[in-house]
Structure formats: C-alpha cells, structure tokens
Amino acid sequence: MDIKGEKIKGFMKLKMAITKLQRRREDGEEESAANLPNDVKKGHIAVVAVKGGEPKRFIVELGILKNPKFLSLLKLAEEEYGFYQKGVLKIPCLPEELEDVLHHMKHIKVRT
C-alpha cells in the first residue's frame, strides 16, 4: 500500500473511533456528562504531547485531521501506543512540534 493509502486508512480508523466516542457522549454510555472535561467543546478533541519534560495538553478542532503533519503524528502514536488508547489521545512528540502543526493550521484558516 502506498503512503497516501496508509494515511487514508489511518484517517478512516480515527474517524470511526471519534464517531464512536461522540455517540457515547450523546447516549451517555460509559461516561456521564459530569466526567467529561468542560473545555472540550463539540467538534474538538483533547491531545497530549508527551515527549520532553512535562506533558502538555491541547484542545484541537477535528479539522486538524486533514493536516498531513498531524496525520503523521497520529501514525507515530499508533506505532508507539496502539490505535485504541483510553482517555486522552497521547501524541509521542514534543509540545513545540504539535504547536507548530497547530500554528500552520491557523494560517490555513486565515487564507481560506
């Protein structure tokens, strides 16, 4: 399978996992609304950059899933932790690396 096909396959897996999480939130399965963080709004996901010193938590829009740099970080997370992580999504990168990807996404939004 080529690199583009691998990215699409990974994106589809992540999309299914996010859809499942959203259904659980809506249906009240496994977690009650009281256990969900207040800062994670609809259309967003919490991720934690775990390399380096102190892990750093980010709240990002789901639109980040279109970013090839973020998809490559997800691939690293899948290789290191497996695809089905419990709790917040851990990304094996430095916080600065994730900030660079997020900064790039903000510039894309400004241009469109």
Short mmCIF file of N, CA and C in Angstrom, two decimals:
data_model
loop_
_atom_site.label_atom_id
_atom_site.label_comp_id
_atom_site.label_asym_id
_atom_site.label_seq_id
_atom_site.Cartn_x
_atom_site.Cartn_y
_atom_site.Cartn_z
N MET A 1 0.86 -1.18 0.00
CA MET A 1 0.00 0.00 0.00
C MET A 1 0.90 1.24 0.00
N ASP A 2 0.57 2.25 -0.76
CA ASP A 2 1.37 3.46 -0.83
C ASP A 2 1.11 4.35 0.39
N ILE A 3 1.91 5.39 0.52
CA ILE A 3 1.81 6.28 1.68
C ILE A 3 0.45 6.96 1.75
N LYS A 4 -0.07 7.39 0.61
CA LYS A 4 -1.37 8.06 0.60
C LYS A 4 -2.47 7.10 1.08
N GLY A 5 -2.40 5.85 0.62
CA GLY A 5 -3.37 4.84 1.05
C GLY A 5 -3.29 4.57 2.54
N GLU A 6 -2.06 4.54 3.07
CA GLU A 6 -1.87 4.33 4.51
C GLU A 6 -2.47 5.49 5.31
N LYS A 7 -2.28 6.72 4.83
CA LYS A 7 -2.83 7.89 5.52
C LYS A 7 -4.36 7.84 5.52
N ILE A 8 -4.92 7.47 4.38
CA ILE A 8 -6.38 7.38 4.28
C ILE A 8 -6.91 6.31 5.21
N LYS A 9 -6.24 5.15 5.25
CA LYS A 9 -6.65 4.06 6.14
C LYS A 9 -6.59 4.51 7.60
N GLY A 10 -5.51 5.20 7.99
CA GLY A 10 -5.38 5.70 9.35
C GLY A 10 -6.44 6.74 9.68
N PHE A 11 -6.73 7.61 8.71
CA PHE A 11 -7.75 8.64 8.89
C PHE A 11 -9.11 7.99 9.11
N MET A 12 -9.42 6.96 8.34
CA MET A 12 -10.72 6.30 8.47
C MET A 12 -10.84 5.61 9.84
N LYS A 13 -9.77 4.99 10.32
CA LYS A 13 -9.79 4.37 11.65
C LYS A 13 -10.05 5.42 12.72
N LEU A 14 -9.35 6.55 12.61
CA LEU A 14 -9.53 7.61 13.60
C LEU A 14 -10.93 8.18 13.54
N LYS A 15 -11.45 8.36 12.33
CA LYS A 15 -12.80 8.89 12.17
C LYS A 15 -13.82 7.96 12.83
N MET A 16 -13.65 6.64 12.66
CA MET A 16 -14.57 5.69 13.29
C MET A 16 -14.48 5.77 14.81
N ALA A 17 -13.27 5.90 15.33
CA ALA A 17 -13.09 5.98 16.78
C ALA A 17 -13.72 7.26 17.34
N ILE A 18 -13.56 8.37 16.64
CA ILE A 18 -14.15 9.64 17.08
C ILE A 18 -15.66 9.57 17.03
N THR A 19 -16.20 8.98 15.96
CA THR A 19 -17.65 8.82 15.85
C THR A 19 -18.19 7.99 17.01
N LYS A 20 -17.47 6.92 17.35
CA LYS A 20 -17.88 6.07 18.47
C LYS A 20 -17.87 6.86 19.78
N LEU A 21 -16.84 7.66 19.99
CA LEU A 21 -16.76 8.48 21.20
C LEU A 21 -17.89 9.50 21.25
N GLN A 22 -18.19 10.11 20.12
CA GLN A 22 -19.27 11.09 20.09
C GLN A 22 -20.60 10.44 20.40
N ARG A 23 -20.84 9.25 19.89
CA ARG A 23 -22.09 8.54 20.19
C ARG A 23 -22.19 8.23 21.67
N ARG A 24 -21.08 7.82 22.25
CA ARG A 24 -21.09 7.54 23.69
C ARG A 24 -21.43 8.78 24.48
N ARG A 25 -20.89 9.92 24.07
CA ARG A 25 -21.19 11.18 24.76
C ARG A 25 -22.67 11.50 24.65
N GLU A 26 -23.22 11.34 23.44
CA GLU A 26 -24.62 11.67 23.21
C GLU A 26 -25.55 10.71 23.94
N ASP A 27 -25.20 9.43 23.94
CA ASP A 27 -26.06 8.41 24.54
C ASP A 27 -25.83 8.28 26.05
N GLY A 28 -24.77 8.87 26.56
CA GLY A 28 -24.47 8.76 27.98
C GLY A 28 -23.87 7.42 28.35
N GLU A 29 -23.37 6.67 27.37
CA GLU A 29 -22.76 5.37 27.65
C GLU A 29 -21.41 5.57 28.31
N GLU A 30 -21.07 4.65 29.18
CA GLU A 30 -19.76 4.52 29.83
C GLU A 30 -19.31 5.74 30.62
N GLU A 31 -19.64 6.94 30.18
CA GLU A 31 -19.23 8.13 30.91
C GLU A 31 -20.43 9.05 31.07
N SER A 32 -20.55 9.63 32.21
CA SER A 32 -21.61 10.61 32.39
C SER A 32 -21.07 11.99 32.01
N ALA A 33 -21.94 12.91 31.75
CA ALA A 33 -21.53 14.26 31.37
C ALA A 33 -20.67 14.90 32.45
N ALA A 34 -20.87 14.51 33.70
CA ALA A 34 -20.10 15.07 34.80
C ALA A 34 -18.62 14.70 34.69
N ASN A 35 -18.28 13.59 34.03
CA ASN A 35 -16.90 13.14 33.92
C ASN A 35 -16.17 13.72 32.72
N LEU A 36 -16.87 14.43 31.84
CA LEU A 36 -16.25 14.98 30.65
C LEU A 36 -15.67 16.36 30.95
N PRO A 37 -14.49 16.64 30.41
CA PRO A 37 -13.90 17.96 30.63
C PRO A 37 -14.76 19.06 30.01
N ASN A 38 -14.92 20.15 30.72
CA ASN A 38 -15.73 21.26 30.23
C ASN A 38 -15.08 22.01 29.08
N ASP A 39 -13.76 21.93 28.95
CA ASP A 39 -13.07 22.71 27.93
C ASP A 39 -13.05 22.04 26.55
N VAL A 40 -13.52 20.79 26.44
CA VAL A 40 -13.55 20.10 25.15
C VAL A 40 -14.95 20.26 24.56
N LYS A 41 -15.06 21.20 23.63
CA LYS A 41 -16.35 21.51 23.02
C LYS A 41 -16.63 20.54 21.87
N LYS A 42 -17.87 20.55 21.43
CA LYS A 42 -18.26 19.73 20.29
C LYS A 42 -17.39 20.12 19.09
N GLY A 43 -16.92 19.11 18.36
CA GLY A 43 -16.07 19.36 17.20
C GLY A 43 -14.60 19.49 17.55
N HIS A 44 -14.24 19.18 18.78
CA HIS A 44 -12.86 19.27 19.25
C HIS A 44 -12.44 17.96 19.91
N ILE A 45 -11.14 17.81 20.09
CA ILE A 45 -10.58 16.64 20.77
C ILE A 45 -9.39 17.10 21.60
N ALA A 46 -9.17 16.43 22.71
CA ALA A 46 -8.02 16.73 23.56
C ALA A 46 -6.88 15.79 23.17
N VAL A 47 -5.69 16.34 23.02
CA VAL A 47 -4.49 15.55 22.76
C VAL A 47 -3.40 16.03 23.70
N VAL A 48 -2.47 15.13 24.01
CA VAL A 48 -1.36 15.46 24.89
C VAL A 48 -0.05 15.12 24.20
N ALA A 49 0.83 16.12 24.08
CA ALA A 49 2.19 15.89 23.59
C ALA A 49 3.00 15.39 24.78
N VAL A 50 3.55 14.19 24.68
CA VAL A 50 4.11 13.53 25.86
C VAL A 50 5.64 13.43 25.88
N LYS A 51 6.33 13.87 24.85
CA LYS A 51 7.79 13.79 24.87
C LYS A 51 8.37 15.05 25.48
N GLY A 52 9.59 14.92 25.95
CA GLY A 52 10.24 16.06 26.59
C GLY A 52 9.96 16.05 28.07
N GLY A 53 9.93 17.22 28.65
CA GLY A 53 9.71 17.34 30.09
C GLY A 53 8.30 17.03 30.50
N GLU A 54 7.55 18.05 30.78
CA GLU A 54 6.16 17.93 31.24
C GLU A 54 5.21 17.73 30.05
N PRO A 55 4.32 16.72 30.09
CA PRO A 55 3.32 16.58 29.02
C PRO A 55 2.46 17.84 28.93
N LYS A 56 2.07 18.20 27.71
CA LYS A 56 1.25 19.40 27.51
C LYS A 56 -0.02 19.02 26.77
N ARG A 57 -1.16 19.46 27.31
CA ARG A 57 -2.48 19.14 26.76
C ARG A 57 -2.95 20.25 25.83
N PHE A 58 -3.54 19.83 24.71
CA PHE A 58 -4.08 20.75 23.72
C PHE A 58 -5.52 20.36 23.41
N ILE A 59 -6.36 21.36 23.15
CA ILE A 59 -7.71 21.13 22.65
C ILE A 59 -7.68 21.59 21.20
N VAL A 60 -7.95 20.66 20.27
CA VAL A 60 -7.83 20.99 18.85
C VAL A 60 -9.14 20.69 18.12
N GLU A 61 -9.38 21.44 17.07
CA GLU A 61 -10.55 21.20 16.23
C GLU A 61 -10.34 19.91 15.45
N LEU A 62 -11.43 19.22 15.16
CA LEU A 62 -11.33 17.98 14.39
C LEU A 62 -10.82 18.22 12.98
N GLY A 63 -10.89 19.45 12.50
CA GLY A 63 -10.35 19.80 11.19
C GLY A 63 -8.86 19.51 11.06
N ILE A 64 -8.17 19.37 12.19
CA ILE A 64 -6.74 19.06 12.18
C ILE A 64 -6.48 17.71 11.51
N LEU A 65 -7.51 16.87 11.44
CA LEU A 65 -7.37 15.55 10.84
C LEU A 65 -7.10 15.63 9.34
N LYS A 66 -7.25 16.80 8.76
CA LYS A 66 -6.94 16.98 7.34
C LYS A 66 -5.47 17.34 7.12
N ASN A 67 -4.76 17.62 8.19
CA ASN A 67 -3.38 18.08 8.10
C ASN A 67 -2.43 16.88 8.00
N PRO A 68 -1.65 16.78 6.91
CA PRO A 68 -0.72 15.65 6.75
C PRO A 68 0.31 15.54 7.87
N LYS A 69 0.76 16.68 8.41
CA LYS A 69 1.73 16.64 9.52
C LYS A 69 1.09 16.03 10.76
N PHE A 70 -0.16 16.39 11.04
CA PHE A 70 -0.84 15.81 12.19
C PHE A 70 -1.10 14.32 11.97
N LEU A 71 -1.46 13.95 10.75
CA LEU A 71 -1.68 12.53 10.46
C LEU A 71 -0.41 11.72 10.66
N SER A 72 0.75 12.30 10.35
CA SER A 72 2.00 11.58 10.59
C SER A 72 2.26 11.42 12.09
N LEU A 73 1.85 12.43 12.89
CA LEU A 73 1.97 12.29 14.35
C LEU A 73 1.03 11.20 14.87
N LEU A 74 -0.17 11.10 14.27
CA LEU A 74 -1.10 10.04 14.66
C LEU A 74 -0.53 8.67 14.33
N LYS A 75 0.16 8.57 13.22
CA LYS A 75 0.79 7.30 12.84
C LYS A 75 1.84 6.91 13.88
N LEU A 76 2.62 7.88 14.34
CA LEU A 76 3.60 7.61 15.40
C LEU A 76 2.90 7.14 16.68
N ALA A 77 1.78 7.78 17.01
CA ALA A 77 1.02 7.40 18.21
C ALA A 77 0.51 5.96 18.07
N GLU A 78 0.04 5.61 16.89
CA GLU A 78 -0.45 4.25 16.66
C GLU A 78 0.68 3.24 16.83
N GLU A 79 1.86 3.56 16.29
CA GLU A 79 3.00 2.65 16.38
C GLU A 79 3.48 2.50 17.82
N GLU A 80 3.47 3.59 18.58
CA GLU A 80 4.00 3.55 19.94
C GLU A 80 3.01 3.03 20.98
N TYR A 81 1.73 3.43 20.86
CA TYR A 81 0.75 3.12 21.90
C TYR A 81 -0.36 2.18 21.43
N GLY A 82 -0.44 1.92 20.14
CA GLY A 82 -1.56 1.16 19.63
C GLY A 82 -2.68 2.12 19.24
N PHE A 83 -3.62 1.65 18.47
CA PHE A 83 -4.64 2.55 17.95
C PHE A 83 -5.72 2.87 18.97
N TYR A 84 -5.99 1.95 19.89
CA TYR A 84 -7.09 2.16 20.83
C TYR A 84 -6.56 2.59 22.19
N GLN A 85 -6.28 3.87 22.32
CA GLN A 85 -5.84 4.42 23.60
C GLN A 85 -7.06 4.75 24.44
N LYS A 86 -6.92 4.60 25.74
CA LYS A 86 -8.00 5.00 26.65
C LYS A 86 -7.71 6.41 27.14
N GLY A 87 -8.77 7.17 27.31
CA GLY A 87 -8.62 8.53 27.81
C GLY A 87 -8.15 9.47 26.72
N VAL A 88 -7.38 10.45 27.11
CA VAL A 88 -6.90 11.47 26.17
C VAL A 88 -5.94 10.84 25.16
N LEU A 89 -5.92 11.37 23.96
CA LEU A 89 -5.04 10.86 22.91
C LEU A 89 -3.62 11.35 23.14
N LYS A 90 -2.70 10.42 23.36
CA LYS A 90 -1.29 10.77 23.57
C LYS A 90 -0.57 10.78 22.23
N ILE A 91 0.18 11.85 22.00
CA ILE A 91 0.97 12.00 20.78
C ILE A 91 2.44 12.00 21.18
N PRO A 92 3.25 11.08 20.62
CA PRO A 92 4.66 11.00 21.01
C PRO A 92 5.52 12.05 20.30
N CYS A 93 5.33 13.30 20.72
CA CYS A 93 6.12 14.40 20.15
C CYS A 93 6.33 15.44 21.23
N LEU A 94 7.22 16.36 20.95
CA LEU A 94 7.43 17.49 21.85
C LEU A 94 6.26 18.46 21.71
N PRO A 95 5.89 19.14 22.78
CA PRO A 95 4.82 20.13 22.68
C PRO A 95 5.07 21.16 21.57
N GLU A 96 6.32 21.53 21.38
CA GLU A 96 6.65 22.52 20.35
C GLU A 96 6.31 22.01 18.95
N GLU A 97 6.49 20.70 18.72
CA GLU A 97 6.17 20.13 17.41
C GLU A 97 4.66 20.24 17.14
N LEU A 98 3.86 19.91 18.14
CA LEU A 98 2.42 19.99 17.98
C LEU A 98 1.97 21.45 17.83
N GLU A 99 2.60 22.35 18.56
CA GLU A 99 2.29 23.78 18.43
C GLU A 99 2.57 24.26 17.01
N ASP A 100 3.66 23.78 16.39
CA ASP A 100 3.98 24.16 15.01
C ASP A 100 2.89 23.71 14.05
N VAL A 101 2.39 22.48 14.23
CA VAL A 101 1.31 21.97 13.37
C VAL A 101 0.06 22.82 13.56
N LEU A 102 -0.28 23.13 14.81
CA LEU A 102 -1.47 23.94 15.09
C LEU A 102 -1.32 25.35 14.53
N HIS A 103 -0.14 25.91 14.64
CA HIS A 103 0.12 27.25 14.10
C HIS A 103 -0.09 27.24 12.59
N HIS A 104 0.39 26.20 11.92
CA HIS A 104 0.22 26.08 10.47
C HIS A 104 -1.26 26.01 10.11
N MET A 105 -2.05 25.29 10.89
CA MET A 105 -3.49 25.18 10.61
C MET A 105 -4.16 26.55 10.74
N LYS A 106 -3.75 27.36 11.70
CA LYS A 106 -4.34 28.70 11.85
C LYS A 106 -4.09 29.54 10.62
N HIS A 107 -2.89 29.42 10.05
CA HIS A 107 -2.58 30.18 8.83
C HIS A 107 -3.42 29.70 7.65
N ILE A 108 -3.68 28.41 7.58
CA ILE A 108 -4.51 27.89 6.50
C ILE A 108 -5.92 28.47 6.62
N LYS A 109 -6.45 28.53 7.84
CA LYS A 109 -7.80 29.08 8.04
C LYS A 109 -7.87 30.54 7.62
N VAL A 110 -6.82 31.28 7.90
CA VAL A 110 -6.82 32.71 7.57
C VAL A 110 -6.85 32.89 6.05
N ARG A 111 -6.16 32.04 5.31
CA ARG A 111 -6.08 32.17 3.86
C ARG A 111 -7.36 31.76 3.16
N THR A 112 -8.17 30.86 3.73
CA THR A 112 -9.36 30.39 3.02
C THR A 112 -10.57 31.21 3.31
#
